[in-house]
mmCIF file of C-alpha atoms in Angstrom:
data_model
loop_
_atom_site.group_PDB
_atom_site.id
_atom_site.type_symbol
_atom_site.label_atom_id
_atom_site.label_comp_id
_atom_site.label_asym_id
_atom_site.label_seq_id
_atom_site.Cartn_x
_atom_site.Cartn_y
_atom_site.Cartn_z
ATOM 1 C CA MET A 13 113.303 -188.671 99.742
ATOM 2 C CA PRO A 14 115.296 -188.346 102.995
ATOM 3 C CA ARG A 15 113.130 -187.392 105.967
ATOM 4 C CA LEU A 16 113.665 -185.884 109.386
ATOM 5 C CA ASP A 17 114.651 -188.679 111.746
ATOM 6 C CA HIS A 18 115.667 -186.972 114.976
ATOM 7 C CA LEU A 19 116.835 -183.755 116.606
ATOM 8 C CA SER A 20 120.073 -183.581 118.598
ATOM 9 C CA VAL A 21 120.788 -181.508 121.684
ATOM 10 C CA ILE A 22 124.594 -181.554 121.913
ATOM 11 C CA ALA A 23 125.576 -181.278 125.563
ATOM 12 C CA PRO A 24 128.834 -180.932 127.516
ATOM 13 C CA SER A 25 127.477 -183.757 129.704
ATOM 14 C CA LEU A 26 124.316 -185.810 129.937
ATOM 15 C CA VAL A 27 123.591 -184.325 133.357
ATOM 16 C CA GLU A 28 123.463 -180.820 131.884
ATOM 17 C CA GLY A 29 121.555 -182.012 128.839
ATOM 18 C CA VAL A 30 118.841 -183.785 130.799
ATOM 19 C CA ALA A 31 118.494 -180.788 133.137
ATOM 20 C CA HIS A 32 118.019 -178.487 130.143
ATOM 21 C CA LEU A 33 115.270 -180.701 128.723
ATOM 22 C CA ARG A 34 113.591 -180.854 132.126
ATOM 23 C CA GLU A 35 113.604 -177.064 132.261
ATOM 24 C CA CYS A 36 112.373 -176.607 128.676
ATOM 25 C CA LEU A 37 109.827 -179.424 128.422
ATOM 26 C CA GLY A 38 109.029 -180.335 132.012
ATOM 27 C CA ILE A 39 110.021 -183.929 131.275
ATOM 28 C CA ASP A 40 112.829 -186.219 132.421
ATOM 29 C CA LEU A 41 114.232 -187.999 129.393
ATOM 30 C CA PRO A 42 115.060 -191.669 129.972
ATOM 31 C CA PHE A 43 118.512 -193.027 129.203
ATOM 32 C CA GLY A 44 118.856 -194.231 125.636
ATOM 33 C CA ARG A 45 122.010 -196.103 124.724
ATOM 34 C CA LYS A 46 125.789 -196.120 124.620
ATOM 35 C CA HIS A 47 127.516 -195.741 121.258
ATOM 36 C CA THR A 48 130.600 -197.884 121.790
ATOM 37 C CA HIS A 49 131.954 -197.038 118.333
ATOM 38 C CA MET A 50 131.967 -193.315 119.205
ATOM 39 C CA SER A 51 132.399 -193.310 123.005
ATOM 40 C CA THR A 52 129.197 -191.274 123.377
ATOM 41 C CA HIS A 53 125.831 -191.877 125.011
ATOM 42 C CA ASN A 54 122.377 -190.319 124.940
ATOM 43 C CA HIS A 55 118.908 -189.886 126.413
ATOM 44 C CA LEU A 56 115.890 -190.198 124.118
ATOM 45 C CA LEU A 57 112.335 -188.878 123.766
ATOM 46 C CA GLN A 58 109.792 -189.866 121.136
ATOM 47 C CA LEU A 59 108.195 -186.894 119.331
ATOM 48 C CA GLY A 60 105.146 -188.480 117.757
ATOM 49 C CA GLU A 61 105.219 -191.150 115.085
ATOM 50 C CA ALA A 62 107.816 -189.701 112.751
ATOM 51 C CA ALA A 63 110.684 -188.309 114.827
ATOM 52 C CA TYR A 64 112.440 -188.317 118.165
ATOM 53 C CA LEU A 65 114.800 -186.188 120.240
ATOM 54 C CA GLU A 66 118.183 -187.093 121.671
ATOM 55 C CA VAL A 67 120.505 -185.458 124.155
ATOM 56 C CA ILE A 68 124.000 -186.637 123.273
ATOM 57 C CA ALA A 69 127.328 -186.182 125.060
ATOM 58 C CA ILE A 70 130.760 -187.753 125.423
ATOM 59 C CA ASP A 71 130.769 -190.896 127.542
ATOM 60 C CA GLU A 72 133.642 -190.093 129.876
ATOM 61 C CA GLU A 73 133.797 -193.681 131.132
ATOM 62 C CA ALA A 74 134.180 -195.185 127.659
ATOM 63 C CA PRO A 75 137.586 -196.003 126.181
ATOM 64 C CA ALA A 76 139.147 -193.658 123.657
ATOM 65 C CA ILE A 77 138.460 -194.283 119.988
ATOM 66 C CA PRO A 78 141.073 -193.997 117.211
ATOM 67 C CA GLY A 79 139.301 -191.192 115.337
ATOM 68 C CA PRO A 80 137.142 -188.172 116.117
ATOM 69 C CA ARG A 81 133.696 -188.496 117.634
ATOM 70 C CA TRP A 82 130.608 -187.328 115.742
ATOM 71 C CA PHE A 83 128.488 -184.166 116.289
ATOM 72 C CA GLY A 84 131.631 -182.098 116.905
ATOM 73 C CA LEU A 85 131.838 -183.400 120.464
ATOM 74 C CA ASP A 86 135.639 -183.511 120.551
ATOM 75 C CA ASP A 87 135.750 -179.717 120.272
ATOM 76 C CA ARG A 88 134.803 -179.319 123.905
ATOM 77 C CA ALA A 89 135.398 -175.573 123.924
ATOM 78 C CA ALA A 90 132.978 -175.052 121.032
ATOM 79 C CA VAL A 91 130.372 -177.320 122.630
ATOM 80 C CA ARG A 92 130.662 -175.398 125.888
ATOM 81 C CA LYS A 93 130.486 -171.990 124.205
ATOM 82 C CA ALA A 94 127.386 -172.885 122.205
ATOM 83 C CA TRP A 95 125.825 -174.339 125.349
ATOM 84 C CA ASP A 96 126.547 -171.241 127.413
ATOM 85 C CA ASP A 97 125.232 -169.048 124.573
ATOM 86 C CA GLY A 98 121.918 -170.915 124.733
ATOM 87 C CA ARG A 99 122.351 -172.726 121.401
ATOM 88 C CA ARG A 100 121.821 -176.279 122.572
ATOM 89 C CA LEU A 101 119.668 -177.813 119.876
ATOM 90 C CA ARG A 102 122.408 -177.780 117.240
ATOM 91 C CA GLY A 103 122.033 -180.854 115.066
ATOM 92 C CA TRP A 104 119.565 -183.083 113.297
ATOM 93 C CA VAL A 105 119.611 -186.357 111.427
ATOM 94 C CA ALA A 106 117.726 -187.349 108.279
ATOM 95 C CA SER A 107 117.038 -190.962 107.371
ATOM 96 C CA THR A 108 117.218 -192.425 103.884
ATOM 97 C CA ASP A 109 116.890 -195.825 102.264
ATOM 98 C CA HIS A 110 119.290 -194.796 99.482
ATOM 99 C CA PHE A 111 122.380 -193.746 101.395
ATOM 100 C CA ALA A 112 125.013 -194.259 98.681
ATOM 101 C CA GLN A 113 122.963 -192.449 96.048
ATOM 102 C CA ARG A 114 122.307 -189.461 98.315
ATOM 103 C CA MET A 115 125.937 -189.207 99.330
ATOM 104 C CA ALA A 116 127.038 -189.370 95.695
ATOM 105 C CA ARG A 117 124.459 -186.808 94.580
ATOM 106 C CA HIS A 118 125.740 -184.249 97.090
ATOM 107 C CA PRO A 119 129.481 -184.909 97.488
ATOM 108 C CA GLY A 120 131.088 -183.235 100.470
ATOM 109 C CA VAL A 121 127.819 -181.915 101.899
ATOM 110 C CA PHE A 122 127.032 -184.556 104.513
ATOM 111 C CA GLY A 123 130.549 -185.736 105.258
ATOM 112 C CA GLU A 124 132.035 -189.174 104.686
ATOM 113 C CA PRO A 125 130.132 -192.491 104.601
ATOM 114 C CA ARG A 126 130.676 -194.694 107.631
ATOM 115 C CA GLU A 127 129.213 -198.050 108.626
ATOM 116 C CA PHE A 128 128.653 -198.782 112.304
ATOM 117 C CA HIS A 129 127.592 -201.906 114.148
ATOM 118 C CA ALA A 130 125.312 -201.908 117.180
ATOM 119 C CA GLY A 131 124.732 -205.376 118.523
ATOM 120 C CA ALA A 132 123.327 -207.579 115.784
ATOM 121 C CA SER A 133 122.382 -204.648 113.555
ATOM 122 C CA SER A 134 124.377 -202.187 111.504
ATOM 123 C CA TYR A 135 123.704 -198.851 109.839
ATOM 124 C CA PHE A 136 125.293 -196.233 107.616
ATOM 125 C CA PHE A 137 125.949 -192.726 108.936
ATOM 126 C CA SER A 138 127.598 -189.645 107.453
ATOM 127 C CA VAL A 139 130.372 -187.955 109.446
ATOM 128 C CA PRO A 140 132.800 -185.255 108.252
ATOM 129 C CA VAL A 141 136.444 -186.332 108.422
ATOM 130 C CA ASP A 142 137.126 -184.155 111.468
ATOM 131 C CA GLY A 143 133.969 -185.293 113.284
ATOM 132 C CA SER A 144 132.306 -181.894 113.023
ATOM 133 C CA LEU A 145 128.660 -181.253 112.258
ATOM 134 C CA PRO A 146 127.982 -181.270 108.493
ATOM 135 C CA MET A 147 128.369 -177.695 107.223
ATOM 136 C CA GLN A 148 128.651 -176.526 110.854
ATOM 137 C CA GLY A 149 125.220 -178.003 111.559
ATOM 138 C CA VAL A 150 123.255 -176.336 108.768
ATOM 139 C CA VAL A 151 122.581 -179.669 107.072
ATOM 140 C CA PRO A 152 121.748 -182.949 108.791
ATOM 141 C CA SER A 153 123.779 -186.069 109.171
ATOM 142 C CA LEU A 154 122.370 -188.907 107.059
ATOM 143 C CA ILE A 155 121.470 -192.297 108.494
ATOM 144 C CA ASP A 156 120.422 -195.491 106.717
ATOM 145 C CA ARG A 157 119.259 -198.255 109.056
ATOM 146 C CA LYS A 158 119.070 -200.751 106.189
ATOM 147 C CA GLY A 159 115.305 -201.022 106.244
ATOM 148 C CA LYS A 160 114.879 -201.139 110.025
ATOM 149 C CA ARG A 161 112.955 -198.654 112.132
ATOM 150 C CA PRO A 162 114.647 -196.935 115.087
ATOM 151 C CA LEU A 163 114.162 -198.992 118.242
ATOM 152 C CA LEU A 164 113.120 -196.771 121.136
ATOM 153 C CA ALA A 165 112.178 -198.167 124.527
ATOM 154 C CA PRO A 166 108.545 -197.767 125.659
ATOM 155 C CA GLU A 167 109.577 -195.318 128.379
ATOM 156 C CA THR A 168 110.600 -192.781 125.696
ATOM 157 C CA GLN A 169 106.887 -192.325 124.963
ATOM 158 C CA ARG A 170 105.957 -189.332 127.126
ATOM 159 C CA GLY A 171 103.073 -187.927 125.100
ATOM 160 C CA CYS A 172 105.164 -185.372 123.193
ATOM 161 C CA GLU A 173 104.897 -184.309 119.564
ATOM 162 C CA LEU A 174 107.012 -182.089 117.326
ATOM 163 C CA VAL A 175 104.845 -179.188 116.144
ATOM 164 C CA ALA A 176 107.423 -177.051 114.322
ATOM 165 C CA PHE A 177 111.141 -177.046 113.568
ATOM 166 C CA THR A 178 112.791 -173.794 112.472
ATOM 167 C CA LEU A 179 116.230 -172.407 111.694
ATOM 168 C CA GLU A 180 117.194 -168.764 112.037
ATOM 169 C CA HIS A 181 120.172 -167.856 109.851
ATOM 170 C CA PRO A 182 121.811 -164.632 108.617
ATOM 171 C CA ASP A 183 121.707 -165.976 105.023
ATOM 172 C CA ALA A 184 118.243 -167.489 105.123
ATOM 173 C CA ALA A 185 117.641 -167.349 101.352
ATOM 174 C CA ARG A 186 120.778 -169.371 100.579
ATOM 175 C CA ILE A 187 119.954 -172.008 103.198
ATOM 176 C CA ALA A 188 116.388 -172.300 101.928
ATOM 177 C CA ARG A 189 117.730 -172.933 98.411
ATOM 178 C CA LEU A 190 120.120 -175.538 99.799
ATOM 179 C CA TYR A 191 117.287 -177.369 101.571
ATOM 180 C CA GLY A 192 115.284 -177.286 98.351
ATOM 181 C CA ALA A 193 118.163 -178.931 96.482
ATOM 182 C CA LEU A 194 118.634 -181.573 99.179
ATOM 183 C CA GLU A 195 114.900 -182.463 99.107
ATOM 184 C CA ILE A 196 114.605 -183.515 102.752
ATOM 185 C CA SER A 197 111.099 -183.991 104.098
ATOM 186 C CA GLY A 198 110.703 -182.307 107.485
ATOM 187 C CA ALA A 199 113.693 -179.972 107.045
ATOM 188 C CA PRO A 200 113.412 -176.892 109.249
ATOM 189 C CA ALA A 201 111.577 -173.815 108.048
ATOM 190 C CA VAL A 202 114.178 -171.103 107.488
ATOM 191 C CA THR A 203 113.816 -167.516 108.674
ATOM 192 C CA HIS A 204 116.273 -164.646 108.862
ATOM 193 C CA GLY A 205 118.074 -164.144 112.160
ATOM 194 C CA GLU A 206 121.208 -162.461 113.410
ATOM 195 C CA GLU A 207 122.729 -165.800 114.450
ATOM 196 C CA PHE A 208 122.468 -169.459 113.521
ATOM 197 C CA ARG A 209 119.871 -170.954 115.868
ATOM 198 C CA TYR A 210 117.480 -173.916 115.780
ATOM 199 C CA THR A 211 114.150 -173.909 117.584
ATOM 200 C CA ALA A 212 111.749 -176.811 118.108
ATOM 201 C CA THR A 213 108.153 -176.259 119.160
ATOM 202 C CA ILE A 214 106.959 -179.336 121.044
ATOM 203 C CA ARG A 215 103.520 -180.223 122.345
ATOM 204 C CA THR A 216 103.866 -181.843 125.774
ATOM 205 C CA PRO A 217 101.282 -183.089 128.287
ATOM 206 C CA SER A 218 101.638 -179.711 130.031
ATOM 207 C CA GLY A 219 101.221 -177.635 126.868
ATOM 208 C CA ILE A 220 103.339 -176.147 124.090
ATOM 209 C CA ARG A 221 107.025 -175.754 124.996
ATOM 210 C CA ILE A 222 109.993 -174.277 123.124
ATOM 211 C CA LEU A 223 113.383 -175.989 122.849
ATOM 212 C CA THR A 224 116.502 -174.197 121.677
#
């Protein structure tokens, strides 16, 4: 069964992303890594044993890539609008050890299968052809690290834990049925809302904080 791997705050820049996390959680997220295959970079925070949080943005100093970036980052106007509207936690990633089977079972849902190389390791990741979020962000991207655990630096351990992950959506019943069919452990709880919005409740050293 695929399982929640990490949450993604999609930012116009890392500076804005890190400032937002500082305001929401009272924590400075350490730098994570550069994704040379996508010309993006991130900051990372461990959220207990099972999941982590990333702030991801375009790496303006990286060379251009031949295709679109992931997480819809090339649509800068849409990223900025969502950011200014307060919808900043907009994506999530689920991990699986059976990438090909999951992709085949749900054709067109997660995007297209891609294989990326990071140093000596490689992994599979699902990305829609245009680089957008899968189903506008309703469903996660899929990742298969080929049996390896995510490698996060010790400084990403800041004593935080994910308590709850929820999605507000105008068509909550349909999304709940979709999540049931996808069978993803740790998928967000779905409630009705006037707009599409994710919320993460996180326990921090200074108490419970809310991230949107």
